[in-house]
C-alpha positions as MATLAB code, in Angstrom:
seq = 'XXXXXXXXXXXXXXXXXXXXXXXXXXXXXXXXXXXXXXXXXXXXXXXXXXXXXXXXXXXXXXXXXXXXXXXXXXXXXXXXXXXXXXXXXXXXXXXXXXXXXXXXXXXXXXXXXXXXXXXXXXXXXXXXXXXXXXXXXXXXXXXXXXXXXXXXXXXXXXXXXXXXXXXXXXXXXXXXXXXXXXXXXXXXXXXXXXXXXXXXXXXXXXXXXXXXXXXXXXXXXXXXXXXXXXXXXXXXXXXXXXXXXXXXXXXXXXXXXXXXXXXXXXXXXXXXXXXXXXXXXXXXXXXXXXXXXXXXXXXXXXXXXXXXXXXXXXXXXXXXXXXXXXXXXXXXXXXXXXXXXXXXXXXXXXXXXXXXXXXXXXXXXXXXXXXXXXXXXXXXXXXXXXXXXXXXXXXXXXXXXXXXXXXXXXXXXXXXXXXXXXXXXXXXXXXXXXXXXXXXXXXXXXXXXXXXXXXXXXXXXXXXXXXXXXXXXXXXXXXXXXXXXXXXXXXXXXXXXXXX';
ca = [
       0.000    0.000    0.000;
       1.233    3.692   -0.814;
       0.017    6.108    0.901;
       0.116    9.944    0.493;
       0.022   12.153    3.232;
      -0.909   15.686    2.878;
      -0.553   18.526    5.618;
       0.256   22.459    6.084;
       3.711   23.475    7.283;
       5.456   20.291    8.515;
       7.241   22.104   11.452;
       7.683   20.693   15.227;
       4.699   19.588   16.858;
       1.774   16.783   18.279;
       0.927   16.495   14.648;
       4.381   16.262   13.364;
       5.241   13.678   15.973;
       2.300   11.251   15.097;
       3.305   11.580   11.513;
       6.630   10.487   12.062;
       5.748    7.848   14.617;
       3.549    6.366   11.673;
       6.255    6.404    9.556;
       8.791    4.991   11.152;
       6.994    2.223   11.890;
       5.413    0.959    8.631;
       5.908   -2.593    7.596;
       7.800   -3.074    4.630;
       5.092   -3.488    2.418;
       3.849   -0.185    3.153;
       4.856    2.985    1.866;
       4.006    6.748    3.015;
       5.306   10.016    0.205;
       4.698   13.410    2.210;
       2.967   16.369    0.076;
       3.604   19.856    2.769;
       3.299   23.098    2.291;
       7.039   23.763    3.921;
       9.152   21.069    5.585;
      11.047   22.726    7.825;
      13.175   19.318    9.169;
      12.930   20.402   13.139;
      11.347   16.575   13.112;
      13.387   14.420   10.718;
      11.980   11.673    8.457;
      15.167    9.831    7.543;
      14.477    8.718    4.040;
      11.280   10.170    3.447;
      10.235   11.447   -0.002;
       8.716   14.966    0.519;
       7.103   17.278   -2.157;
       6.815   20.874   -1.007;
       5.984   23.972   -1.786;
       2.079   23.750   -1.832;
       0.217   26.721   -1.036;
      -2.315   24.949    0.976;
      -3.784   28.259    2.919;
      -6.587   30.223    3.743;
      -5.388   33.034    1.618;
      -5.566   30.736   -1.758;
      -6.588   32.373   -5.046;
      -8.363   29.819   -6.927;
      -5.061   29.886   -9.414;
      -2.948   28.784   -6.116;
      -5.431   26.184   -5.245;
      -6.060   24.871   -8.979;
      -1.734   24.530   -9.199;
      -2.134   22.485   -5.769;
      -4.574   19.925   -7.252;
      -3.199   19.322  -10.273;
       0.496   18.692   -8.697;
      -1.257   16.464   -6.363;
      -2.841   14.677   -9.388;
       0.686   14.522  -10.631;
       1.982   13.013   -7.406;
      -0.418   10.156   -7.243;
       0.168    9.201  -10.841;
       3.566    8.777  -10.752;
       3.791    7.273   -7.626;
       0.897    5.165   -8.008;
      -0.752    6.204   -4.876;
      -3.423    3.946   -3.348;
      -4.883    6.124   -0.489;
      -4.639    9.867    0.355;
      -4.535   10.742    4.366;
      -5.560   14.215    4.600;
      -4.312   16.321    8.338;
      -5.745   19.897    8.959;
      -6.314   22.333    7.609;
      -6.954   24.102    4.130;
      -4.286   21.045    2.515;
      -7.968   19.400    3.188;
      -9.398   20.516   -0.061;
      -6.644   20.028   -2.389;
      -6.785   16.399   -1.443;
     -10.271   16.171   -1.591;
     -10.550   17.354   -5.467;
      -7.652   15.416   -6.115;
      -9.073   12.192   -4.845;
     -12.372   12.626   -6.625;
     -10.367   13.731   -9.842;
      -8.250   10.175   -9.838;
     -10.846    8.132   -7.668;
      -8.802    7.702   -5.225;
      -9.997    7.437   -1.337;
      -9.601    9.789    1.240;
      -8.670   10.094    4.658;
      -8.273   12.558    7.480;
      -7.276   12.868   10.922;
      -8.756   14.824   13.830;
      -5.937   16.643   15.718;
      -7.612   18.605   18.097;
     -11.412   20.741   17.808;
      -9.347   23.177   15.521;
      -9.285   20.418   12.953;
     -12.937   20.243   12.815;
     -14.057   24.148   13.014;
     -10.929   25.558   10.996;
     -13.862   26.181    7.907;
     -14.935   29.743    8.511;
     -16.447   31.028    5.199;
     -19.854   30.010    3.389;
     -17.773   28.135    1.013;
     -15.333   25.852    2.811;
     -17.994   24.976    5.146;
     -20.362   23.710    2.861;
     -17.714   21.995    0.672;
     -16.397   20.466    4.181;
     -19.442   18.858    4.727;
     -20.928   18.010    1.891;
     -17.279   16.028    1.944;
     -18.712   14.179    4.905;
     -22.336   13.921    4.114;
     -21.794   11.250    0.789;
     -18.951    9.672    2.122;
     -15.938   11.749   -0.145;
     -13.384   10.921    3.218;
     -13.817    6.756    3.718;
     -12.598    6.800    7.205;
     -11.888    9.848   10.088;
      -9.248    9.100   12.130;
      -9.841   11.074   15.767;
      -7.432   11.462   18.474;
      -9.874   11.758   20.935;
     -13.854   10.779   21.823;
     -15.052   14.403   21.264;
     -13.966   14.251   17.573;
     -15.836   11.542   16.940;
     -18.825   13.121   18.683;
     -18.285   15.903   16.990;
     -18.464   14.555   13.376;
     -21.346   12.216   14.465;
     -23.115   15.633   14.740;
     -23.358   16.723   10.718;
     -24.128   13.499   10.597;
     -21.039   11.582    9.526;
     -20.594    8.187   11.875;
     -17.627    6.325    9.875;
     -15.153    7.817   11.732;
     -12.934    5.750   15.045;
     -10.878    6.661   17.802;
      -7.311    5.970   17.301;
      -5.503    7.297   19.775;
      -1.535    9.163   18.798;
       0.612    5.980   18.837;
       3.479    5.724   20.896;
       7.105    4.258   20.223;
       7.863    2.122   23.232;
      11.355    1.440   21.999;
      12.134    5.195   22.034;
      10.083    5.751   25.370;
      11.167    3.181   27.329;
      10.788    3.029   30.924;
      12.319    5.726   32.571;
      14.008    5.437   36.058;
      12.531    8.890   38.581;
      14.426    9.938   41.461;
      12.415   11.298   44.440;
      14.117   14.984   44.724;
      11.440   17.031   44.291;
      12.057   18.373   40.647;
      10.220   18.126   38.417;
      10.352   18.973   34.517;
       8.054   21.071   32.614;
       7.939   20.094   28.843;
       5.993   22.805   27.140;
       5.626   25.081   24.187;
       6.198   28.835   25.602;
       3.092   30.517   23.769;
       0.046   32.051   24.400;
      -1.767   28.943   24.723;
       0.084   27.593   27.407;
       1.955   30.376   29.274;
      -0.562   31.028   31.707;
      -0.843   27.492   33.019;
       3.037   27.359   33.660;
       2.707   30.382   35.747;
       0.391   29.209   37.643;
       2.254   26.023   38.592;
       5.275   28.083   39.464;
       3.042   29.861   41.949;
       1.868   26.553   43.252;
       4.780   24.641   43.634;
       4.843   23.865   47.456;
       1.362   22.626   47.095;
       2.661   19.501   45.037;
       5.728   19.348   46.771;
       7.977   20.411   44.132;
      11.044   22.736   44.852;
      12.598   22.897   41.963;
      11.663   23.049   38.261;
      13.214   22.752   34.744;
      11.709   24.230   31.899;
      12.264   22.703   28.403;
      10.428   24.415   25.381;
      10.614   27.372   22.683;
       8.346   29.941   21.660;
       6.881   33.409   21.596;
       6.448   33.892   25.286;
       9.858   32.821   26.451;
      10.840   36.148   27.588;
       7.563   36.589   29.404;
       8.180   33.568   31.406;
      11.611   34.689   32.114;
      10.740   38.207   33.061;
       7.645   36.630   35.543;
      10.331   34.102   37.173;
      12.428   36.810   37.668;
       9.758   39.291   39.317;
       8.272   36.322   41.760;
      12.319   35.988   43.116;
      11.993   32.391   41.566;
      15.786   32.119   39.690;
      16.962   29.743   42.512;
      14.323   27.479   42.345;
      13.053   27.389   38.066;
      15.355   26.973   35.154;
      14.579   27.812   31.889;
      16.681   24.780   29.257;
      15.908   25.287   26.126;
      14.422   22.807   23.576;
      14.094   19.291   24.476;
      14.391   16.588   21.531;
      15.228   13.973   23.269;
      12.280   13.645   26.137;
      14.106   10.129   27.806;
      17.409   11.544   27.750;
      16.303   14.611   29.414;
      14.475   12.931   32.290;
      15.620    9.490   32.571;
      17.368    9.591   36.556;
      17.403   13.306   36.751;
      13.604   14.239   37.680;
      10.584   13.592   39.711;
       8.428   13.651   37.466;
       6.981   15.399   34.408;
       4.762   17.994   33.793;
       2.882   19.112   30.605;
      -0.333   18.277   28.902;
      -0.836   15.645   25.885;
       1.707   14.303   23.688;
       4.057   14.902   26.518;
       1.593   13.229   29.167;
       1.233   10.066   27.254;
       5.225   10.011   26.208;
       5.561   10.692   30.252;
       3.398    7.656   31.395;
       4.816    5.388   28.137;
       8.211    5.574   30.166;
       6.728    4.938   33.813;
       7.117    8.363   35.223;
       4.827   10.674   37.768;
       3.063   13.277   35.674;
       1.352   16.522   36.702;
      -1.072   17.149   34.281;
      -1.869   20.936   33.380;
      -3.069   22.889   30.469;
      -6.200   25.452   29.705;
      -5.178   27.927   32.245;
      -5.518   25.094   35.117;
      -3.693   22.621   36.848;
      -5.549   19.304   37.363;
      -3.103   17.457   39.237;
      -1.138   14.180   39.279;
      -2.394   11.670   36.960;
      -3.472    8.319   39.182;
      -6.089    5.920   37.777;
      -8.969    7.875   37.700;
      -7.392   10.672   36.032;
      -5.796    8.772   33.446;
      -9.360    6.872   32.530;
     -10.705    9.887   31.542;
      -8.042   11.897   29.664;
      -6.964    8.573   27.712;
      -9.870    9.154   25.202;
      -9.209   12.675   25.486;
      -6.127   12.704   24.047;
      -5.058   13.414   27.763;
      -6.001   16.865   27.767;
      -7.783   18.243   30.368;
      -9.801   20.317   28.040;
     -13.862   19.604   29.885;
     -12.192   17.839   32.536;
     -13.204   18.904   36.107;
     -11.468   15.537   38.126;
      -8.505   16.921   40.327;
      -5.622   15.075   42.087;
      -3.253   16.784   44.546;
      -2.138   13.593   45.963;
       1.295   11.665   43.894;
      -0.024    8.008   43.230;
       1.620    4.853   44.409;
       4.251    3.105   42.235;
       2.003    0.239   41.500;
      -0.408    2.606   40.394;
       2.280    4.041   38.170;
       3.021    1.113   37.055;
      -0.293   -0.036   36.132;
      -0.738    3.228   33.931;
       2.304    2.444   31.884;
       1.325   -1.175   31.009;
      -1.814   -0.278   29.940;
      -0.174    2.711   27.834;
       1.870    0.118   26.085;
      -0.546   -2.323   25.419;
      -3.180   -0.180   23.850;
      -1.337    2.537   22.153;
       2.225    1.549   21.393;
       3.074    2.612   17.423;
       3.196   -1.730   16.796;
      -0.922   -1.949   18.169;
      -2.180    1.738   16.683;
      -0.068    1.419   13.034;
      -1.849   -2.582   12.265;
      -4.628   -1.134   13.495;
      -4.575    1.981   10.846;
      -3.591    0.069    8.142;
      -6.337   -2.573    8.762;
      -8.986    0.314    8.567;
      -7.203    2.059    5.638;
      -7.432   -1.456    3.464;
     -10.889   -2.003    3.899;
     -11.680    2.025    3.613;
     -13.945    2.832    0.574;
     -14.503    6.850   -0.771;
     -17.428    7.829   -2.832;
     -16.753    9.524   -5.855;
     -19.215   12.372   -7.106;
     -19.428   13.853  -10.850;
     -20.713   17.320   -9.178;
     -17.536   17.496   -7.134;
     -15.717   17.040  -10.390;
     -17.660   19.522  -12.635;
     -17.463   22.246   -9.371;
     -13.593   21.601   -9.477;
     -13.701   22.530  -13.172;
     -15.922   25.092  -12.784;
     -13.326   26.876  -10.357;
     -10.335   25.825  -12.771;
     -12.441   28.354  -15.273;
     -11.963   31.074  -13.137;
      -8.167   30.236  -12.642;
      -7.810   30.291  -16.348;
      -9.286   33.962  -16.856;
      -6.917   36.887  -16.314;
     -10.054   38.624  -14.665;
     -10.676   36.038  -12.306;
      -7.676   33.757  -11.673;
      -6.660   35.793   -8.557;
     -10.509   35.362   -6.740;
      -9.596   33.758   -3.873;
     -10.894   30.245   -3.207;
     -11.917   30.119    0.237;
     -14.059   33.753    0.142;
     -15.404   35.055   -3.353;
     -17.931   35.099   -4.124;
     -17.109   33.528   -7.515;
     -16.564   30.755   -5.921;
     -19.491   30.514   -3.549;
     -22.039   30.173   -6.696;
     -20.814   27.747   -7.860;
     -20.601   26.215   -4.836;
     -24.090   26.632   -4.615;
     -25.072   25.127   -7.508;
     -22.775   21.949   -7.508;
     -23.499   21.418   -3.957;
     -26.612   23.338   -2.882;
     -28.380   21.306   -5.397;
     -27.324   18.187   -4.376;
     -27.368   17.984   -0.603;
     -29.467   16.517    1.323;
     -28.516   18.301    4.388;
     -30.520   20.382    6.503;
     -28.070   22.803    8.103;
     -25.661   22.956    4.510;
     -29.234   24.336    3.076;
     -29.541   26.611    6.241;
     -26.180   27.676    4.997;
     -26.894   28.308    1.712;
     -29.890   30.152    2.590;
     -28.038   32.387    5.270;
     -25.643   33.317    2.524;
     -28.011   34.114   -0.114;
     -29.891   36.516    2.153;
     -26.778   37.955    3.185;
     -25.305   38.596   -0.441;
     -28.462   40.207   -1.230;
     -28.800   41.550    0.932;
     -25.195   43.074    0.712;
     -26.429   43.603   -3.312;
     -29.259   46.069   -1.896;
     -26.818   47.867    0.632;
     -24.176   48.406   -2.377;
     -26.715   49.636   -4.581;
     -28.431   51.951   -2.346;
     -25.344   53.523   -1.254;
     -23.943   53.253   -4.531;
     -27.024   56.059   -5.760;
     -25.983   58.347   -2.917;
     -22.525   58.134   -2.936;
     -23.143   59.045   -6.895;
     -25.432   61.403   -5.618;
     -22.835   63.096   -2.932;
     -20.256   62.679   -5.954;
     -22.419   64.968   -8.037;
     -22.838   67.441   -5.193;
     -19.086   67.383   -4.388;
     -18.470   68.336   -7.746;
     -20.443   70.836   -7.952;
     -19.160   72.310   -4.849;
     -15.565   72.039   -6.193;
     -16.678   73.887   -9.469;
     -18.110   76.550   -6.719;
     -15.056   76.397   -5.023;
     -13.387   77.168   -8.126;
     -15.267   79.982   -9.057;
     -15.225   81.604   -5.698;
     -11.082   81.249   -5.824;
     -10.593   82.912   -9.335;
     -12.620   86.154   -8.323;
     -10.901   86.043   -4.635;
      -7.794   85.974   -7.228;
      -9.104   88.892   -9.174;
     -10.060   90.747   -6.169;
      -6.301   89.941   -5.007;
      -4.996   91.197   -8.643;
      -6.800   94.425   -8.290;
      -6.016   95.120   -5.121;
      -2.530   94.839   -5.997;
      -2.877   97.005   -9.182;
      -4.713   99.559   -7.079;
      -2.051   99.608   -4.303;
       0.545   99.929   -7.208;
      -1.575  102.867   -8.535;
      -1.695  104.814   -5.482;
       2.208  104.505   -4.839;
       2.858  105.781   -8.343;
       0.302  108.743   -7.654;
       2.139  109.457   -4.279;
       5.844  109.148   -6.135;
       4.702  112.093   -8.899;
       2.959  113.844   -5.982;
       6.127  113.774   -3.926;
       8.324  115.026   -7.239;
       5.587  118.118   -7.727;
       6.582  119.097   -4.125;
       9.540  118.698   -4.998;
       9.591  121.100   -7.541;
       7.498  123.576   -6.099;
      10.034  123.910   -3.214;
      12.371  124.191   -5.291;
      10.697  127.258   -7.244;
       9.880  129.011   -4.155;
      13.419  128.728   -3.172;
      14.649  130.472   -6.051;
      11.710  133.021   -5.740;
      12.432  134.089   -2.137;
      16.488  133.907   -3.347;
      15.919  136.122   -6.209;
      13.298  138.577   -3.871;
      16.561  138.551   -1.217;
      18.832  140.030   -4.433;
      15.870  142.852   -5.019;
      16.310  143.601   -1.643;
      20.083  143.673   -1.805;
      19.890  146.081   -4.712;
      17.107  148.545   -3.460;
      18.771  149.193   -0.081;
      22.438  149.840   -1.858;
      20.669  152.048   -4.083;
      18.930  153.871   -1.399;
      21.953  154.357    0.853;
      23.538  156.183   -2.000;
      20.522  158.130   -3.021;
      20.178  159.434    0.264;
      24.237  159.921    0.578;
      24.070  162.563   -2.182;
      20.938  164.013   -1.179;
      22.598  164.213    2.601;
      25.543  165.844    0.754;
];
């Protein structure tokens, strides 16, 4: 059997890890090729042959998401592909046109509630569940009871629990030492910061006094910055990464403390675990506990049980045989296969004809960059390749909901559309106004200069008149001085000779 597995960004992660856990331990008659978006490495497949560079995203015109099908269509002719397993999230699609295109069945697993609500647009959702409703994916795969519950609610009951799988020869038991420290195994983000916190503020109530911290992420200077402000350098370390989980505990630690994958890798090698996660801490996992986060994917995610108390070695014990007789990668991997050979997809010519339909639009310069998961484009025909075939009550609620809305929208856009013409119109016509009013303000301004240049002019010739005038009666009252000049010489001699 050859089987292609198809996925988003293969990175570092619970997802990641089963993956590789799969792999690793096919049979030889089995063979798994890996279609991801990115393949970053951080968890190595020795030997594995990976396609990348897929778009695979929300953000996918319908020209990205046409190139993704047909290179998957590529992929499973060439390498003769019998089944396609399909993880979260918008990789989901691809596969499922590509299956229906070659007739070849489809898979997919449930990861976590995120895998099942990740559709968030009128189209997606009703292509997601139409999916489900005629049978397109032959088998879901859940981690956990509430995925199964949850698809058994659109009405889709072929799915099973298989629980992640764990490698007993890589988590082998584990020898604890009773010093009180303990290691948390995290990822330092938003999702799990606040939990960590809160069991640094509780350690003396679990009798823990000191703490290692392995993990990477956004919110590692946060949690340095809070161990720092609660005086807690002396008593919490922050390590680092961990890739090697039995290295890094085996006869060094307590116990463990974290919250899935690293619960049930915890118990697989015989250790104490404190379970947290979800912003609470729900205490050391004993019997009870562990019955009722087993088929939870041992999250405490609903979970209101609590355990302060550190079970008993036999109780311990107990756990771990039960952990590696139900879920070691030998038990879980026969079991997958087993379900994936007798798996059967139904194939649908309106699935085809939609895909075709959408590779239409990815062939027209006007509509090749529409994008997949939100035009509306898209949606019609959507609703007639789908909306006329299901047989679904709440897909036909959907389509109904979205038809009202886009007209709805359609009446909005058209009624403001007349009075944003109409407030156009007037805008103009006040900027033609505007216009007006600035070329006479301009014309004012002009003649106001002009006048102001006129007066100066008038004041420069009036200023040379007075000018002259002065001038003139200078020389008049000089020249009347010289009469005067004259008559009085004139006189004084006059009167000389008449005195003589």
């Amino acid at each position: 059997m050859k089987i292609l597995v198809v996925s988003e960004e293969f990175s570092r992660g619970g997802l990641e890890t089963q993956i590789k856990t799969y792999y690793d331990n096919l049979p030889q008659d089995t063979e798994m090729v890996f279609a991801f978006s990115k393949y970053t490495g951080a968890v190595l497949m020795e030997n594995a042959k990976i396609y990348t560079g897929f778009h695979f995203c929300f953000n996918d015109t319908v020209s990205d998401f046409c190139d993704d099908v047909q290179r998957l269509i590529e992929i499973i002719e060439t390498e003769k592909i019998d089944v396609i397993h399909a993880h979260p999230f918008h990789s989901f699609f691809a596969a499922l046109f590509a299956s229906q295109l070659t007739n070849i069945k489809l898979v997919y697993t449930y990861h976590g509630l995120g895998s099942f609500n990740f559709v968030s647009t009128n189209t997606t959702a009703a292509v997601f569940k139409y999916a489900f409703e005629i049978g397109a994916v032959a088998k879901l795969f859940s981690v956990s009871n509430r995925g199964v519950e949850s698809f058994k609610k659109i009405g889709y009951n072929n799915s099973c629990f298989m629980p992640n799988p764990i490698d007993i020869q890589k988590y082998k038991k584990a020898e604890y030492i009773k010093n009180k420290k303990w290691a948390i195994i995290s990822r330092l983000d938003v999702d799990k910061i606040s939990e960590i916190k809160l069991v640094l503020l509780n350690l003396e109530k679990y009798g823990i006094e000191n703490i290692d911290i392995y993990g990477s992420g956004g919110c590692t200077k946060e949690l340095e910055d809070f161990i720092n402000e609660h005086k807690l350098s002396s008593k919490v370390k922050y390590m680092g990464y961990c890739s090697d989980l039995y290295g890094t505990v085996h006869q060094k630690y307590n116990g463990i403390i974290g919250i899935g994958r690293v619960v049930l890798e915890g118990l697989a090698m015989g250790m104490p675990v404190l379970l947290i996660g979800y912003s609470k801490i729900s205490g050391f996992v004993n019997t009870a506990v562990y019955n009722e986060i087993k088929g939870n994917n041992f999250s405490n995610y609903g979970m209101n049980i609590k355990n302060a108390e550190m079970p008993e070695e036999d109780e311990i014990k107990s756990i771990q045989q039960d952990v590696c007789a139900n879920m070691s990668s030998s038990v879980i991997v026969k079991q997958y296969l087993d379900l994936l050979s007798n798996a059967e997809s139904m194939f649908s010519e309106n699935l085809r004809k939609m895909y075709y339909k959408i590779k239409s639009l990815a062939e027209d310069e006007a509509t090749k960059n529409v994008f997949f998961t939100t035009s509306r484009e898209v949606y019609g025909i959507a609703r007639i390749y789908i909306g006329s075939y299901t047989a679904d009550n709440s897909t036909n609620n959907l389509f109904t909901s979205a038809d009202f809305c886009y007209s709805l929208k359609d009446e909005l856009f058209a009624y403001f559309s007349e009075n944003i013409q109409q407030i156009y119109n007037s805008t103009l016509e006040n900027q033609q106004l505007k216009k007006q009013i600035a070329n006479l303000e301009f014309i004012i301004e002009e003649n106001r200069i002009k006048q102001q240049q006129t007066e100066a002019e008038v004041n420069r010739l009036m200023n040379l008149v007075n000018m002259q005038l002065e001038k003139i009666w200078i020389l008049q009252n000089a020249e009347d001085r010289r009469a005067n000049r004259i008559y009085r010489r004139a006189y004084r001699k006059i009167k000389k000779i008449f005195n003589k």
